GROMACS .gro file of C-alpha atoms in nm:
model
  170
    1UNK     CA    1  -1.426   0.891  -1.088
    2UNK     CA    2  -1.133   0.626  -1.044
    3UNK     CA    3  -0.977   0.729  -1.401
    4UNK     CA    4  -1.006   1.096  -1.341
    5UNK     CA    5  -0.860   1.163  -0.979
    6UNK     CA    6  -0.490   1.108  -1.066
    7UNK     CA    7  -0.523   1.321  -1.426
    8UNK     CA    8  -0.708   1.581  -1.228
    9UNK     CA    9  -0.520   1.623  -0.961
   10UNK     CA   10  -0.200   1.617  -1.165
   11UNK     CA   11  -0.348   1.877  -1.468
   12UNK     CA   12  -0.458   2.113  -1.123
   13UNK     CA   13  -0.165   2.087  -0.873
   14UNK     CA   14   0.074   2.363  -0.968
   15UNK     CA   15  -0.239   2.624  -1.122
   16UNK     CA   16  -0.471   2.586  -0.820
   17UNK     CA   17  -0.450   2.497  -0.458
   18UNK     CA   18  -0.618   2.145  -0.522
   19UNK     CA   19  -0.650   1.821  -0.259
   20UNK     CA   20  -0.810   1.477  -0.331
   21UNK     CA   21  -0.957   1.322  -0.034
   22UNK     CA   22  -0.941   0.951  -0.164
   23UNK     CA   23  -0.551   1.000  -0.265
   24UNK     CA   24  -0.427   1.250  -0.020
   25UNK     CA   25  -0.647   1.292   0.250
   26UNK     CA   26  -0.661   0.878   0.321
   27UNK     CA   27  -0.238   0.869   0.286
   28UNK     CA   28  -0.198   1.192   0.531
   29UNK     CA   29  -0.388   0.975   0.827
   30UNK     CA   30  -0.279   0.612   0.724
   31UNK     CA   31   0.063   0.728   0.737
   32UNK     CA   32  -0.002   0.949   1.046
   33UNK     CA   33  -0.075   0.593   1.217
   34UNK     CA   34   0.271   0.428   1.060
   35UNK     CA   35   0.454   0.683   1.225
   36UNK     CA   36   0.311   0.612   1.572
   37UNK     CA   37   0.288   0.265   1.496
   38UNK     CA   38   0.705   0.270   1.505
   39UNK     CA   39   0.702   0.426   1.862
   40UNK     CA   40   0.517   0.083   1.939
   41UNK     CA   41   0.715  -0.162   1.748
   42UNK     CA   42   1.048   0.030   1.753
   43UNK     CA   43   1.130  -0.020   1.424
   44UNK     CA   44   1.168   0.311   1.133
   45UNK     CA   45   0.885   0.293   0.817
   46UNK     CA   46   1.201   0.210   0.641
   47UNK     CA   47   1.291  -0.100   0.840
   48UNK     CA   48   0.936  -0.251   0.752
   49UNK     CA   49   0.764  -0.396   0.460
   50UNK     CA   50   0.444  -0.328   0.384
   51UNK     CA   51   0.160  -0.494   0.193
   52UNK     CA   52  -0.124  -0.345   0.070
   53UNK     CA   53  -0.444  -0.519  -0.019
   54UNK     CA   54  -0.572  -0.275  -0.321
   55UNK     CA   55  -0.401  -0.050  -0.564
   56UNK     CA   56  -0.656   0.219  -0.670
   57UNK     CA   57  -0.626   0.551  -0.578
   58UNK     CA   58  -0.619   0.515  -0.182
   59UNK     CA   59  -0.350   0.274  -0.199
   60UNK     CA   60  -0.126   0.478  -0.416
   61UNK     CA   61  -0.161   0.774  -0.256
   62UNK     CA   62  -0.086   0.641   0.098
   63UNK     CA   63   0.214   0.403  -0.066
   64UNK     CA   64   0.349   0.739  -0.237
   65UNK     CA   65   0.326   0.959   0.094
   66UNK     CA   66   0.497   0.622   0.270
   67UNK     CA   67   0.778   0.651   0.029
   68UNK     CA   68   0.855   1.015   0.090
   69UNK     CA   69   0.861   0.957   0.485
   70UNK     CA   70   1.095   0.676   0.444
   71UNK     CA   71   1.306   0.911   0.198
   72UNK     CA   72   1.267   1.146   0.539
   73UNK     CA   73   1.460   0.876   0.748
   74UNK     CA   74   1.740   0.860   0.473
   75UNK     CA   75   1.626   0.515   0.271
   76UNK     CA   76   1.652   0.576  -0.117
   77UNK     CA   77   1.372   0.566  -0.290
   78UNK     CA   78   1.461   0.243  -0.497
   79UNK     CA   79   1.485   0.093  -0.129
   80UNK     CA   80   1.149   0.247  -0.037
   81UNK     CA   81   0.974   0.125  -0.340
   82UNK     CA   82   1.121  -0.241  -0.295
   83UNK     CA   83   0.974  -0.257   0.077
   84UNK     CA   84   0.602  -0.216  -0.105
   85UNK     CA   85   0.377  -0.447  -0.219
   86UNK     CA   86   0.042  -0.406  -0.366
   87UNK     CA   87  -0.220  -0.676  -0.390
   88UNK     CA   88  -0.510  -0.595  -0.660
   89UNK     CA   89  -0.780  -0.835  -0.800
   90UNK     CA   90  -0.538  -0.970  -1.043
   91UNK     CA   91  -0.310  -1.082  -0.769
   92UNK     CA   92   0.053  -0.930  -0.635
   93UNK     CA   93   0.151  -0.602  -0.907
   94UNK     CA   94   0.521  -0.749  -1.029
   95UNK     CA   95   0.669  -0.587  -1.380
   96UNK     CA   96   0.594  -0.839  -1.578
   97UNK     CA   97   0.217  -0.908  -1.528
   98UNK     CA   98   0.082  -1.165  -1.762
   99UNK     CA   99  -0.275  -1.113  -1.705
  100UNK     CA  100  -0.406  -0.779  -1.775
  101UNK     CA  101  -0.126  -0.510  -1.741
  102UNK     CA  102  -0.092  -0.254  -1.465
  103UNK     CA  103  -0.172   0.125  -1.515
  104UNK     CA  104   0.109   0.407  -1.522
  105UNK     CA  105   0.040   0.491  -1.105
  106UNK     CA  106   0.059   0.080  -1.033
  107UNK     CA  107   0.382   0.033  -1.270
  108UNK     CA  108   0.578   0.284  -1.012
  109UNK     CA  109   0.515  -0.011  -0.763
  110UNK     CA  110   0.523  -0.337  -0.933
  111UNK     CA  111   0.813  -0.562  -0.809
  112UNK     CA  112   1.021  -0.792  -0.979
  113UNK     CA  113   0.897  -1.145  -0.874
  114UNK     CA  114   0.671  -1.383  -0.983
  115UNK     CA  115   0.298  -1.343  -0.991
  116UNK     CA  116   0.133  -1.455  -0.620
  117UNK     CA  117  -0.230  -1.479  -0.734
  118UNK     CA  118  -0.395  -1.438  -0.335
  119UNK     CA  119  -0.328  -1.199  -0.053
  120UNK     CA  120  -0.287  -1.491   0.139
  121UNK     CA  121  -0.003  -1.643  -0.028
  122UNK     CA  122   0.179  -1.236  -0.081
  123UNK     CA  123   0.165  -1.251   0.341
  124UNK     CA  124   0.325  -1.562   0.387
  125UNK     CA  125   0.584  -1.437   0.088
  126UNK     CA  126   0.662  -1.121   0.166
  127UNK     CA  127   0.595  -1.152   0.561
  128UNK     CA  128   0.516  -0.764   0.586
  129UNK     CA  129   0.517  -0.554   0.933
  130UNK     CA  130   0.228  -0.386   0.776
  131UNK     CA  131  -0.129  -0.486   0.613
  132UNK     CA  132  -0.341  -0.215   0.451
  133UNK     CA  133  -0.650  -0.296   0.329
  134UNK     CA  134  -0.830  -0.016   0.087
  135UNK     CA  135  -0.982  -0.215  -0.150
  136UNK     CA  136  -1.327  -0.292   0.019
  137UNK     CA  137  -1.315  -0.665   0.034
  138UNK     CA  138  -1.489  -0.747   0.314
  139UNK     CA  139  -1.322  -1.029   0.476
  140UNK     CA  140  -0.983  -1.034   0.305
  141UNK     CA  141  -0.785  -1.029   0.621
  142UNK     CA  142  -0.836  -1.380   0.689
  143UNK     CA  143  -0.804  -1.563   1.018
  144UNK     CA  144  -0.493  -1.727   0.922
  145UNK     CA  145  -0.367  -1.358   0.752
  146UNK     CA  146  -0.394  -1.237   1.126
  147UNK     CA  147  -0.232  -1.578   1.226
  148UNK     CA  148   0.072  -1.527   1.006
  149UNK     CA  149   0.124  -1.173   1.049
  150UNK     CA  150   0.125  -1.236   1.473
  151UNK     CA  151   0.388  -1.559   1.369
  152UNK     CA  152   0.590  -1.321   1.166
  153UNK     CA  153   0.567  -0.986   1.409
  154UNK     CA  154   0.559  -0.938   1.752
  155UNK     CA  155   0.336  -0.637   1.671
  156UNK     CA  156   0.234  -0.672   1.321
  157UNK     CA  157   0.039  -0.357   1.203
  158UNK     CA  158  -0.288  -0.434   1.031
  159UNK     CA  159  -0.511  -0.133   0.896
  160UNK     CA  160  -0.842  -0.223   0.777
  161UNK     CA  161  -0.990   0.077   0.593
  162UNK     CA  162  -1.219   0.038   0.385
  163UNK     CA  163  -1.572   0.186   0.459
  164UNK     CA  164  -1.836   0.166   0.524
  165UNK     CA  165  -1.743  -0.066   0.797
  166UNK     CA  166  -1.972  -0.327   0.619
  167UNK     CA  167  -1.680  -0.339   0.361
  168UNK     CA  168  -1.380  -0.365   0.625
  169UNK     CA  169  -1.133  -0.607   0.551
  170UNK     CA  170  -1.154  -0.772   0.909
   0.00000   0.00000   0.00000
């Protein structure tokens, strides 16, 4: 379950050979497709921003692996952190949340700005390179999300991954 993967995973790691699909497996092939997606745009991961629409444990594990290959192409990892922006059902994950907190695993990616309450609004903001969506919200990449990111990007990068496809963000 959602508030056991992280705990297990972490208690595991160094006593048995141990691999979470949801966390790991999802960030290995999301940011598999980054790195080809800079051979298109021909821009480095650390040159983008990237916005994800969810924070569980897909999102964290693919924004985690996404800092460490940015670390790869020499960025710091206060720089790596800054270029990432997570979008939950609360709205945009900044430090001081007034509504509701953020767990230990979102706090590591909270930025310091004011609260954004839609997805929407955090594109137009932020004006990423990069959409994720893993938080099964069917229909969260709106029209004029696609519209703005194709204003803002000549190739903006938009992953919708949620499954089943019924639950795609496009």
């Amino acid at each position: 379950g959602n508030h056991n993967a992280f705990r297990l995973l972490e208690m595991y790691r160094h006593k048995y050979c141990t691999f979470n699909d949801d966390i790991q497996g999802t960030a290995a092939v999301t940011v598999a497709g980054l790195l080809a997606s800079v051979q298109v745009t021909g821009k480095s991961l650390a040159q983008g921003t990237f916005v994800f629409q969810g924070a569980g444990e897909a999102a964290i594990g693919i924004a985690s692996l996404l800092v460490l290959a940015m670390e790869e192409e020499g960025s710091t990892t206060e720089d790596a952190l800054s270029r990432i922006w997570m979008v939950d059902s609360k709205g945009l994950i900044v430090k001081d949340r007034p509504t509701g907190g953020i767990t230990v695993h979102k706090a590591r990616f909270a930025q310091t700005h004011e609260p954004i309450d839609s997805l929407e609004q955090v594109v137009r903001t932020v004006k990423p390179t990069a959409i994720i969506g893993v938080a099964a919200v069917p229909g969260a990449f709106t029209e004029t999300i696609i519209k703005d990111m194709a204003a803002n990007h000549e190739r903006p990068i938009i992953f919708a991954l949620s499954n089943p496809t019924s639950m795609c963000e496009c």
